PDB file of C-alpha atoms and ligand atoms in Angstrom:
ATOM      1  CA  MET P  29      64.701 -61.530 -84.410  1.00  0.00           C
ATOM      2  CA  GLY P  30      62.675 -63.448 -81.815  1.00  0.00           C
ATOM      3  CA  ARG P  31      64.244 -65.693 -79.194  1.00  0.00           C
ATOM      4  CA  VAL P  32      62.723 -68.802 -80.827  1.00  0.00           C
ATOM      5  CA  ASP P  33      62.490 -67.435 -84.354  1.00  0.00           C
ATOM      6  CA  GLN P  34      61.049 -69.900 -86.923  1.00  0.00           C
ATOM      7  CA  LYS P  35      61.163 -72.774 -84.434  1.00  0.00           C
ATOM      8  CA  ILE P  36      58.392 -75.347 -84.729  1.00  0.00           C
ATOM      9  CA  ALA P  37      56.668 -75.859 -81.393  1.00  0.00           C
ATOM     10  CA  ILE P  38      53.881 -77.928 -79.842  1.00  0.00           C
ATOM     11  CA  VAL P  39      52.197 -76.908 -76.569  1.00  0.00           C
ATOM     12  CA  THR P  40      49.820 -79.464 -75.060  1.00  0.00           C
ATOM     13  CA  GLY P  41      46.896 -78.206 -72.998  1.00  0.00           C
ATOM     14  CA  GLY P  42      47.466 -74.827 -74.634  1.00  0.00           C
ATOM     15  CA  GLY P  43      43.809 -73.806 -74.579  1.00  0.00           C
ATOM     16  CA  ASN P  44      43.894 -72.367 -71.063  1.00  0.00           C
ATOM     17  CA  GLY P  45      45.990 -70.996 -68.240  1.00  0.00           C
ATOM     18  CA  ILE P  46      49.724 -71.577 -68.299  1.00  0.00           C
ATOM     19  CA  GLY P  47      49.692 -73.404 -71.661  1.00  0.00           C
ATOM     20  CA  ARG P  48      47.893 -70.533 -73.367  1.00  0.00           C
ATOM     21  CA  ALA P  49      50.472 -68.089 -71.976  1.00  0.00           C
ATOM     22  CA  ILE P  50      53.348 -70.308 -73.133  1.00  0.00           C
ATOM     23  CA  ALA P  51      51.889 -70.616 -76.641  1.00  0.00           C
ATOM     24  CA  GLY P  52      51.417 -66.846 -76.879  1.00  0.00           C
ATOM     25  CA  ARG P  53      54.932 -66.141 -75.632  1.00  0.00           C
ATOM     26  CA  LEU P  54      56.566 -68.617 -78.025  1.00  0.00           C
ATOM     27  CA  ALA P  55      54.574 -67.178 -80.951  1.00  0.00           C
ATOM     28  CA  ALA P  56      55.497 -63.618 -79.933  1.00  0.00           C
ATOM     29  CA  GLU P  57      59.168 -64.668 -80.027  1.00  0.00           C
ATOM     30  CA  GLY P  58      58.863 -65.996 -83.575  1.00  0.00           C
ATOM     31  CA  ALA P  59      57.877 -69.660 -83.162  1.00  0.00           C
ATOM     32  CA  ILE P  60      55.299 -71.424 -85.318  1.00  0.00           C
ATOM     33  CA  VAL P  61      53.108 -73.042 -82.693  1.00  0.00           C
ATOM     34  CA  THR P  62      50.653 -75.934 -82.602  1.00  0.00           C
ATOM     35  CA  VAL P  63      48.392 -75.727 -79.579  1.00  0.00           C
ATOM     36  CA  THR P  64      46.772 -79.028 -78.669  1.00  0.00           C
ATOM     37  CA  ASP P  65      43.999 -79.541 -76.169  1.00  0.00           C
ATOM     38  CA  GLN P  66      41.139 -81.897 -75.437  1.00  0.00           C
ATOM     39  CA  ASN P  67      38.918 -78.796 -75.191  1.00  0.00           C
ATOM     40  CA  PRO P  68      38.376 -77.682 -78.826  1.00  0.00           C
ATOM     41  CA  ALA P  69      36.563 -74.426 -78.024  1.00  0.00           C
ATOM     42  CA  ALA P  70      39.421 -73.195 -75.819  1.00  0.00           C
ATOM     43  CA  GLY P  71      42.133 -74.340 -78.222  1.00  0.00           C
ATOM     44  CA  LYS P  72      40.461 -72.801 -81.291  1.00  0.00           C
ATOM     45  CA  ALA P  73      40.083 -69.468 -79.500  1.00  0.00           C
ATOM     46  CA  VAL P  74      43.839 -69.367 -78.865  1.00  0.00           C
ATOM     47  CA  ALA P  75      44.606 -70.178 -82.514  1.00  0.00           C
ATOM     48  CA  ASP P  76      42.048 -67.685 -83.849  1.00  0.00           C
ATOM     49  CA  ALA P  77      43.790 -64.864 -82.007  1.00  0.00           C
ATOM     50  CA  VAL P  78      47.284 -65.399 -83.485  1.00  0.00           C
ATOM     51  CA  ASP P  79      48.215 -66.126 -87.133  1.00  0.00           C
ATOM     52  CA  THR P  80      51.199 -68.327 -86.266  1.00  0.00           C
ATOM     53  CA  ILE P  81      49.264 -70.634 -83.931  1.00  0.00           C
ATOM     54  CA  GLN P  82      47.232 -73.605 -85.177  1.00  0.00           C
ATOM     55  CA  PHE P  83      45.014 -75.825 -83.059  1.00  0.00           C
ATOM     56  CA  LEU P  84      44.711 -79.626 -83.072  1.00  0.00           C
ATOM     57  CA  GLU P  85      42.321 -81.572 -80.854  1.00  0.00           C
ATOM     58  CA  HIS P  86      44.370 -83.996 -78.784  1.00  0.00           C
ATOM     59  CA  ASP P  87      43.941 -86.075 -75.668  1.00  0.00           C
ATOM     60  CA  VAL P  88      47.438 -86.621 -74.241  1.00  0.00           C
ATOM     61  CA  ARG P  89      46.324 -89.942 -72.733  1.00  0.00           C
ATOM     62  CA  ILE P  90      45.725 -91.452 -76.170  1.00  0.00           C
ATOM     63  CA  GLU P  91      48.725 -92.701 -78.108  1.00  0.00           C
ATOM     64  CA  ALA P  92      46.938 -92.563 -81.485  1.00  0.00           C
ATOM     65  CA  ASP P  93      46.300 -88.844 -80.878  1.00  0.00           C
ATOM     66  CA  TRP P  94      50.022 -88.277 -80.341  1.00  0.00           C
ATOM     67  CA  ALA P  95      50.779 -90.024 -83.644  1.00  0.00           C
ATOM     68  CA  LYS P  96      48.267 -87.780 -85.459  1.00  0.00           C
ATOM     69  CA  VAL P  97      49.658 -84.580 -83.924  1.00  0.00           C
ATOM     70  CA  MET P  98      53.245 -85.497 -84.804  1.00  0.00           C
ATOM     71  CA  ASP P  99      52.264 -86.527 -88.365  1.00  0.00           C
ATOM     72  CA  ASN P 100      50.448 -83.235 -88.870  1.00  0.00           C
ATOM     73  CA  VAL P 101      53.357 -81.108 -87.651  1.00  0.00           C
ATOM     74  CA  LEU P 102      56.058 -83.095 -89.469  1.00  0.00           C
ATOM     75  CA  GLN P 103      54.093 -83.063 -92.729  1.00  0.00           C
ATOM     76  CA  LYS P 104      53.549 -79.305 -92.510  1.00  0.00           C
ATOM     77  CA  HIS P 105      56.953 -78.221 -91.251  1.00  0.00           C
ATOM     78  CA  GLY P 106      59.365 -81.150 -91.764  1.00  0.00           C
ATOM     79  CA  ARG P 107      60.644 -81.008 -88.178  1.00  0.00           C
ATOM     80  CA  LEU P 108      59.792 -80.350 -84.538  1.00  0.00           C
ATOM     81  CA  ASP P 109      62.049 -78.113 -82.406  1.00  0.00           C
ATOM     82  CA  ILE P 110      60.114 -77.563 -79.180  1.00  0.00           C
ATOM     83  CA  LEU P 111      57.664 -79.749 -77.264  1.00  0.00           C
ATOM     84  CA  ILE P 112      55.981 -78.366 -74.133  1.00  0.00           C
ATOM     85  CA  ASN P 113      54.221 -81.127 -72.180  1.00  0.00           C
ATOM     86  CA  ASN P 114      51.899 -78.812 -70.269  1.00  0.00           C
ATOM     87  CA  ALA P 115      48.479 -80.551 -70.147  1.00  0.00           C
ATOM     88  CA  GLY P 116      47.644 -81.591 -66.609  1.00  0.00           C
ATOM     89  CA  ILE P 117      44.782 -82.039 -64.169  1.00  0.00           C
ATOM     90  CA  LEU P 118      44.576 -81.602 -60.428  1.00  0.00           C
ATOM     91  CA  ALA P 119      41.881 -84.098 -59.508  1.00  0.00           C
ATOM     92  CA  THR P 120      38.549 -85.489 -60.590  1.00  0.00           C
ATOM     93  CA  GLU P 121      37.277 -86.354 -57.105  1.00  0.00           C
ATOM     94  CA  SER P 122      37.262 -84.337 -53.892  1.00  0.00           C
ATOM     95  CA  SER P 123      38.883 -86.875 -51.524  1.00  0.00           C
ATOM     96  CA  GLN P 124      42.613 -86.607 -51.949  1.00  0.00           C
ATOM     97  CA  ASP P 125      44.615 -87.946 -49.001  1.00  0.00           C
ATOM     98  CA  VAL P 126      46.383 -91.291 -49.129  1.00  0.00           C
ATOM     99  CA  GLU P 127      43.563 -93.083 -47.299  1.00  0.00           C
ATOM    100  CA  SER P 128      40.695 -91.661 -49.319  1.00  0.00           C
ATOM    101  CA  THR P 129      42.210 -91.579 -52.815  1.00  0.00           C
ATOM    102  CA  SER P 130      40.434 -94.207 -54.914  1.00  0.00           C
ATOM    103  CA  LEU P 131      42.286 -96.344 -57.419  1.00  0.00           C
ATOM    104  CA  ASN P 132      40.171 -94.665 -60.117  1.00  0.00           C
ATOM    105  CA  GLN P 133      41.376 -91.258 -58.955  1.00  0.00           C
ATOM    106  CA  TRP P 134      45.022 -92.356 -58.881  1.00  0.00           C
ATOM    107  CA  GLN P 135      44.722 -93.745 -62.396  1.00  0.00           C
ATOM    108  CA  ALA P 136      42.804 -90.746 -63.773  1.00  0.00           C
ATOM    109  CA  VAL P 137      45.350 -88.210 -62.515  1.00  0.00           C
ATOM    110  CA  ASN P 138      48.379 -90.270 -63.489  1.00  0.00           C
ATOM    111  CA  ALA P 139      46.927 -91.016 -66.939  1.00  0.00           C
ATOM    112  CA  VAL P 140      47.089 -87.318 -67.852  1.00  0.00           C
ATOM    113  CA  ASN P 141      49.984 -86.011 -65.779  1.00  0.00           C
ATOM    114  CA  SER P 142      52.386 -88.934 -65.859  1.00  0.00           C
ATOM    115  CA  GLU P 143      51.432 -91.191 -68.794  1.00  0.00           C
ATOM    116  CA  GLY P 144      50.604 -88.189 -70.984  1.00  0.00           C
ATOM    117  CA  VAL P 145      54.105 -86.794 -70.446  1.00  0.00           C
ATOM    118  CA  PHE P 146      55.690 -90.212 -71.002  1.00  0.00           C
ATOM    119  CA  LEU P 147      53.881 -90.515 -74.359  1.00  0.00           C
ATOM    120  CA  GLY P 148      54.829 -86.947 -75.223  1.00  0.00           C
ATOM    121  CA  CYS P 149      58.506 -87.571 -74.546  1.00  0.00           C
ATOM    122  CA  GLN P 150      58.496 -90.824 -76.495  1.00  0.00           C
ATOM    123  CA  HIS P 151      56.794 -89.316 -79.556  1.00  0.00           C
ATOM    124  CA  GLY P 152      58.771 -86.086 -79.179  1.00  0.00           C
ATOM    125  CA  ILE P 153      62.095 -87.926 -79.178  1.00  0.00           C
ATOM    126  CA  GLU P 154      61.085 -89.846 -82.303  1.00  0.00           C
ATOM    127  CA  ALA P 155      60.154 -86.599 -84.058  1.00  0.00           C
ATOM    128  CA  MET P 156      63.258 -84.686 -82.923  1.00  0.00           C
ATOM    129  CA  LYS P 157      66.067 -87.197 -82.809  1.00  0.00           C
ATOM    130  CA  ALA P 158      67.459 -86.458 -86.285  1.00  0.00           C
ATOM    131  CA  THR P 159      67.341 -82.669 -85.886  1.00  0.00           C
ATOM    132  CA  GLY P 160      67.562 -81.967 -82.122  1.00  0.00           C
ATOM    133  CA  GLY P 161      65.269 -79.902 -79.959  1.00  0.00           C
ATOM    134  CA  SER P 162      63.976 -78.997 -76.535  1.00  0.00           C
ATOM    135  CA  ILE P 163      61.346 -80.744 -74.415  1.00  0.00           C
ATOM    136  CA  VAL P 164      59.928 -78.898 -71.404  1.00  0.00           C
ATOM    137  CA  ASN P 165      57.719 -80.815 -68.987  1.00  0.00           C
ATOM    138  CA  LEU P 166      55.358 -78.994 -66.606  1.00  0.00           C
ATOM    139  CA  SER P 167      55.800 -80.504 -63.179  1.00  0.00           C
ATOM    140  CA  SER P 168      55.016 -78.591 -59.961  1.00  0.00           C
ATOM    141  CA  ILE P 169      56.389 -77.795 -56.518  1.00  0.00           C
ATOM    142  CA  ALA P 170      54.101 -80.715 -55.608  1.00  0.00           C
ATOM    143  CA  ALA P 171      56.938 -82.936 -56.910  1.00  0.00           C
ATOM    144  CA  LEU P 172      59.335 -81.473 -54.337  1.00  0.00           C
ATOM    145  CA  MET P 173      57.338 -81.609 -51.115  1.00  0.00           C
ATOM    146  CA  ALA P 174      54.661 -83.674 -49.392  1.00  0.00           C
ATOM    147  CA  THR P 175      51.132 -83.063 -50.683  1.00  0.00           C
ATOM    148  CA  PRO P 176      48.817 -84.452 -47.978  1.00  0.00           C
ATOM    149  CA  HIS P 177      45.669 -83.180 -49.720  1.00  0.00           C
ATOM    150  CA  LEU P 178      46.771 -83.985 -53.266  1.00  0.00           C
ATOM    151  CA  PHE P 179      48.158 -87.501 -53.015  1.00  0.00           C
ATOM    152  CA  ALA P 180      47.827 -88.632 -56.636  1.00  0.00           C
ATOM    153  CA  TYR P 181      48.743 -85.224 -58.065  1.00  0.00           C
ATOM    154  CA  GLY P 182      51.971 -84.974 -56.064  1.00  0.00           C
ATOM    155  CA  ALA P 183      53.041 -88.471 -57.092  1.00  0.00           C
ATOM    156  CA  SER P 184      52.223 -87.799 -60.760  1.00  0.00           C
ATOM    157  CA  LYS P 185      54.314 -84.609 -60.754  1.00  0.00           C
ATOM    158  CA  ALA P 186      57.225 -86.387 -59.036  1.00  0.00           C
ATOM    159  CA  ALA P 187      57.096 -88.931 -61.860  1.00  0.00           C
ATOM    160  CA  VAL P 188      57.440 -86.057 -64.327  1.00  0.00           C
ATOM    161  CA  ARG P 189      60.517 -84.752 -62.485  1.00  0.00           C
ATOM    162  CA  GLN P 190      62.159 -88.157 -62.511  1.00  0.00           C
ATOM    163  CA  LEU P 191      61.355 -89.103 -66.106  1.00  0.00           C
ATOM    164  CA  THR P 192      62.635 -85.693 -67.258  1.00  0.00           C
ATOM    165  CA  LYS P 193      66.081 -86.458 -65.839  1.00  0.00           C
ATOM    166  CA  THR P 194      66.141 -89.872 -67.469  1.00  0.00           C
ATOM    167  CA  VAL P 195      65.028 -88.518 -70.860  1.00  0.00           C
ATOM    168  CA  ALA P 196      67.761 -85.853 -70.591  1.00  0.00           C
ATOM    169  CA  VAL P 197      70.485 -88.421 -69.928  1.00  0.00           C
ATOM    170  CA  HIS P 198      69.175 -90.866 -72.532  1.00  0.00           C
ATOM    171  CA  CYS P 199      69.025 -88.241 -75.283  1.00  0.00           C
ATOM    172  CA  GLY P 200      72.405 -86.771 -74.331  1.00  0.00           C
ATOM    173  CA  ARG P 201      74.161 -90.128 -74.372  1.00  0.00           C
ATOM    174  CA  LYS P 202      72.506 -91.120 -77.665  1.00  0.00           C
ATOM    175  CA  GLY P 203      73.784 -87.915 -79.259  1.00  0.00           C
ATOM    176  CA  TYR P 204      70.293 -86.763 -80.241  1.00  0.00           C
ATOM    177  CA  ARG P 205      70.889 -83.081 -79.265  1.00  0.00           C
ATOM    178  CA  ILE P 206      67.517 -83.117 -77.483  1.00  0.00           C
ATOM    179  CA  ARG P 207      67.423 -81.313 -74.136  1.00  0.00           C
ATOM    180  CA  CYS P 208      64.720 -82.126 -71.581  1.00  0.00           C
ATOM    181  CA  ASN P 209      63.941 -80.002 -68.518  1.00  0.00           C
ATOM    182  CA  SER P 210      61.128 -79.677 -66.003  1.00  0.00           C
ATOM    183  CA  VAL P 211      59.453 -76.500 -64.737  1.00  0.00           C
ATOM    184  CA  HIS P 212      57.932 -76.419 -61.249  1.00  0.00           C
ATOM    185  CA  PRO P 213      55.363 -73.670 -60.711  1.00  0.00           C
ATOM    186  CA  GLY P 214      54.271 -72.854 -57.174  1.00  0.00           C
ATOM    187  CA  VAL P 215      51.146 -70.876 -56.361  1.00  0.00           C
ATOM    188  CA  ILE P 216      49.982 -69.415 -59.663  1.00  0.00           C
ATOM    189  CA  GLU P 217      46.903 -67.261 -60.241  1.00  0.00           C
ATOM    190  CA  THR P 218      44.888 -69.681 -62.402  1.00  0.00           C
ATOM    191  CA  SER P 219      41.699 -71.697 -62.159  1.00  0.00           C
ATOM    192  CA  MET P 220      43.868 -74.618 -61.008  1.00  0.00           C
ATOM    193  CA  GLY P 221      45.212 -72.368 -58.239  1.00  0.00           C
ATOM    194  CA  ASP P 222      41.603 -71.680 -57.195  1.00  0.00           C
ATOM    195  CA  GLN P 223      40.897 -75.431 -57.218  1.00  0.00           C
ATOM    196  CA  VAL P 224      43.844 -76.035 -54.863  1.00  0.00           C
ATOM    197  CA  MET P 225      42.565 -73.384 -52.450  1.00  0.00           C
ATOM    198  CA  ALA P 226      39.068 -74.909 -52.509  1.00  0.00           C
ATOM    199  CA  LEU P 227      40.388 -78.273 -51.282  1.00  0.00           C
ATOM    200  CA  GLY P 228      39.251 -79.224 -47.806  1.00  0.00           C
ATOM    201  CA  GLY P 229      36.671 -76.402 -47.574  1.00  0.00           C
ATOM    202  CA  GLY P 230      37.062 -73.053 -45.817  1.00  0.00           C
ATOM    203  CA  ASN P 231      37.182 -69.533 -47.188  1.00  0.00           C
ATOM    204  CA  VAL P 232      39.038 -69.526 -50.524  1.00  0.00           C
ATOM    205  CA  LYS P 233      39.966 -65.816 -50.314  1.00  0.00           C
ATOM    206  CA  GLU P 234      41.456 -66.256 -46.842  1.00  0.00           C
ATOM    207  CA  LYS P 235      43.343 -69.362 -47.984  1.00  0.00           C
ATOM    208  CA  TRP P 236      44.850 -67.459 -50.936  1.00  0.00           C
ATOM    209  CA  ALA P 237      45.959 -64.718 -48.531  1.00  0.00           C
ATOM    210  CA  ALA P 238      47.546 -67.219 -46.114  1.00  0.00           C
ATOM    211  CA  ARG P 239      49.318 -69.012 -48.956  1.00  0.00           C
ATOM    212  CA  ILE P 240      50.647 -65.763 -50.400  1.00  0.00           C
ATOM    213  CA  ALA P 241      51.887 -64.692 -46.955  1.00  0.00           C
ATOM    214  CA  ALA P 242      54.071 -67.829 -46.939  1.00  0.00           C
ATOM    215  CA  ILE P 243      55.803 -66.879 -50.212  1.00  0.00           C
ATOM    216  CA  PRO P 244      59.113 -65.046 -49.588  1.00  0.00           C
ATOM    217  CA  LEU P 245      58.596 -62.785 -52.621  1.00  0.00           C
ATOM    218  CA  GLY P 246      55.175 -61.876 -51.194  1.00  0.00           C
ATOM    219  CA  GLU P 247      52.953 -62.545 -54.185  1.00  0.00           C
ATOM    220  CA  ALA P 248      51.463 -65.363 -56.231  1.00  0.00           C
ATOM    221  CA  GLY P 249      53.055 -66.105 -59.582  1.00  0.00           C
ATOM    222  CA  THR P 250      51.359 -65.365 -62.888  1.00  0.00           C
ATOM    223  CA  VAL P 251      51.038 -67.481 -66.007  1.00  0.00           C
ATOM    224  CA  ASP P 252      53.509 -65.091 -67.658  1.00  0.00           C
ATOM    225  CA  ASP P 253      56.100 -65.772 -64.934  1.00  0.00           C
ATOM    226  CA  VAL P 254      55.910 -69.469 -65.840  1.00  0.00           C
ATOM    227  CA  ALA P 255      55.867 -68.796 -69.593  1.00  0.00           C
ATOM    228  CA  SER P 256      59.092 -66.736 -69.341  1.00  0.00           C
ATOM    229  CA  CYS P 257      60.928 -69.662 -67.745  1.00  0.00           C
ATOM    230  CA  VAL P 258      59.575 -72.116 -70.297  1.00  0.00           C
ATOM    231  CA  LEU P 259      60.632 -69.778 -73.124  1.00  0.00           C
ATOM    232  CA  PHE P 260      64.207 -69.704 -71.786  1.00  0.00           C
ATOM    233  CA  LEU P 261      64.418 -73.512 -71.599  1.00  0.00           C
ATOM    234  CA  ALA P 262      62.839 -73.884 -75.034  1.00  0.00           C
ATOM    235  CA  SER P 263      65.275 -71.445 -76.635  1.00  0.00           C
ATOM    236  CA  ASP P 264      68.895 -71.940 -77.667  1.00  0.00           C
ATOM    237  CA  GLU P 265      69.872 -69.655 -74.760  1.00  0.00           C
ATOM    238  CA  ALA P 266      69.549 -72.820 -72.649  1.00  0.00           C
ATOM    239  CA  ARG P 267      71.700 -74.906 -75.007  1.00  0.00           C
ATOM    240  CA  HIS P 268      73.805 -76.312 -72.130  1.00  0.00           C
ATOM    241  CA  VAL P 269      70.858 -76.915 -69.770  1.00  0.00           C
ATOM    242  CA  THR P 270      69.335 -80.372 -69.598  1.00  0.00           C
ATOM    243  CA  GLY P 271      67.782 -82.454 -66.824  1.00  0.00           C
ATOM    244  CA  ALA P 272      67.278 -79.280 -64.767  1.00  0.00           C
ATOM    245  CA  ALA P 273      64.323 -78.466 -62.506  1.00  0.00           C
ATOM    246  CA  LEU P 274      63.444 -74.785 -62.798  1.00  0.00           C
ATOM    247  CA  VAL P 275      61.359 -73.812 -59.767  1.00  0.00           C
ATOM    248  CA  VAL P 276      59.031 -70.807 -60.283  1.00  0.00           C
ATOM    249  CA  ASP P 277      57.544 -70.330 -56.812  1.00  0.00           C
ATOM    250  CA  GLY P 278      58.652 -66.966 -55.399  1.00  0.00           C
ATOM    251  CA  GLY P 279      60.902 -68.854 -52.977  1.00  0.00           C
ATOM    252  CA  MET P 280      58.128 -70.929 -51.424  1.00  0.00           C
ATOM    253  CA  THR P 281      60.108 -74.184 -51.282  1.00  0.00           C
ATOM    254  CA  ILE P 282      63.421 -72.661 -50.129  1.00  0.00           C
ATOM    255  CA  GLU P 283      62.739 -73.025 -46.402  1.00  0.00           C
TER     256      GLU P 283
HETATM  257  N1  NAD A  10      48.081 -73.402 -61.925  1.00  0.00           N
HETATM  258  C1  NAD A  10      48.961 -73.729 -61.003  1.00  0.00           C
HETATM  259  O1  NAD A  10      48.969 -73.147 -59.888  1.00  0.00           O
HETATM  260  C2  NAD A  10      49.994 -74.804 -61.282  1.00  0.00           C
HETATM  261  C3  NAD A  10      50.982 -75.041 -60.337  1.00  0.00           C
HETATM  262  C4  NAD A  10      51.918 -76.041 -60.583  1.00  0.00           C
HETATM  263  C5  NAD A  10      51.870 -76.769 -61.758  1.00  0.00           C
HETATM  264  N2  NAD A  10      50.899 -76.530 -62.681  1.00  0.00           N
HETATM  265  C6  NAD A  10      50.878 -77.349 -63.899  1.00  0.00           C
HETATM  266  O2  NAD A  10      50.882 -76.506 -65.044  1.00  0.00           O
HETATM  267  C7  NAD A  10      50.136 -77.130 -66.098  1.00  0.00           C
HETATM  268  C8  NAD A  10      49.058 -76.186 -66.597  1.00  0.00           C
HETATM  269  O3  NAD A  10      48.203 -75.869 -65.514  1.00  0.00           O
HETATM  270  P1  NAD A  10      47.048 -74.757 -65.626  1.00  0.00           P
HETATM  271  O4  NAD A  10      46.896 -74.147 -64.295  1.00  0.00           O
HETATM  272  O5  NAD A  10      47.277 -73.890 -66.804  1.00  0.00           O
HETATM  273  O6  NAD A  10      45.779 -75.707 -65.875  1.00  0.00           O
HETATM  274  P2  NAD A  10      44.401 -75.390 -66.640  1.00  0.00           P
HETATM  275  O7  NAD A  10      43.420 -76.327 -66.049  1.00  0.00           O
HETATM  276  O8  NAD A  10      44.116 -73.929 -66.639  1.00  0.00           O
HETATM  277  O9  NAD A  10      44.736 -75.813 -68.136  1.00  0.00           O
HETATM  278  C9  NAD A  10      45.058 -77.135 -68.451  1.00  0.00           C
HETATM  279  C10 NAD A  10      44.709 -77.401 -69.897  1.00  0.00           C
HETATM  280  O10 NAD A  10      45.006 -78.774 -70.157  1.00  0.00           O
HETATM  281  C11 NAD A  10      43.931 -79.341 -70.885  1.00  0.00           C
HETATM  282  N3  NAD A  10      43.880 -80.779 -70.637  1.00  0.00           N
HETATM  283  C12 NAD A  10      43.481 -81.427 -69.517  1.00  0.00           C
HETATM  284  N4  NAD A  10      43.512 -82.746 -69.704  1.00  0.00           N
HETATM  285  C13 NAD A  10      43.946 -82.939 -70.985  1.00  0.00           C
HETATM  286  C14 NAD A  10      44.178 -84.091 -71.764  1.00  0.00           C
HETATM  287  N5  NAD A  10      43.949 -85.330 -71.299  1.00  0.00           N
HETATM  288  N6  NAD A  10      44.624 -83.931 -73.030  1.00  0.00           N
HETATM  289  C15 NAD A  10      44.833 -82.693 -73.530  1.00  0.00           C
HETATM  290  N7  NAD A  10      44.594 -81.570 -72.850  1.00  0.00           N
HETATM  291  C16 NAD A  10      44.172 -81.698 -71.577  1.00  0.00           C
HETATM  292  C17 NAD A  10      42.690 -78.609 -70.399  1.00  0.00           C
HETATM  293  O11 NAD A  10      41.622 -78.704 -71.326  1.00  0.00           O
HETATM  294  C18 NAD A  10      43.222 -77.197 -70.207  1.00  0.00           C
HETATM  295  O12 NAD A  10      43.068 -76.424 -71.378  1.00  0.00           O
HETATM  296  C19 NAD A  10      49.581 -78.431 -65.514  1.00  0.00           C
HETATM  297  O13 NAD A  10      50.429 -79.512 -65.866  1.00  0.00           O
HETATM  298  C20 NAD A  10      49.616 -78.178 -64.031  1.00  0.00           C
HETATM  299  O14 NAD A  10      49.668 -79.373 -63.285  1.00  0.00           O
HETATM  300  C21 NAD A  10      49.942 -75.561 -62.461  1.00  0.00           C
END
């Protein structure tokens, strides 16, 4: 029996990177997964590869999209057990310090990373409150430290950390049996990782090497390292864990 056998799960932004790995891991452990993404080609490719994954086009910024996704899943399966709020963006402009971040940039990043997770939690709670479940929100180590070159991103991920705690307490006190936790990846080998290294110019390969040298475990994380932690929080193994911040950074933020 899988660790999330027969559980009904949604993974936002599941067409690429960490979300794709999470969707695959949940499906491999027995879950029936809906991958959502604003990129239909990427999302369909994930669903085509695994029988127990379906794809729905979904922009996490749009409330009507959330309603459609929840309706689809509840009509098909009658309940929702796991919601992974994974969709996120780093930036849409190159200037990223506090002085150069435009209001447009602040709003664009927060619309996906912060508002998208807020909407996900609100719709997730509505879908899960009669039956219970687990919400996992993808934050970042950017929520835990200063991010001089990623001003809007760091603030958006700190919002995710904070709202996760509040959702956890709210759901616990209401007796909904919904747990809510955040996961904080560090340096992960993904296209977003490459984007971070490209910030501010310089040699990307050398910047990866310098960043990795600063990680106590001596290597960058993989999408599977993050997916394993998300799987634990999504499963009943974490039945007494709520409001927690699980940091997956090879020790980078310890010192
Ligand atoms: N990669 C890292 O090093 C790293 C580190 C810390 C945190 N994270 C967080 O992990 C999550 C996944 O990151 P990733 O590296 O896999 O990113 P990615 O860019 O590889 O994948 C993100 C996915 O989200 C989708 N997406 C973007 N905006 C969307 C929207 N408005 N609606 C629906 N889907 C949308 C994209 O189409 C893409 O498929 C993000 O929340 C990110 O902030 C990543």
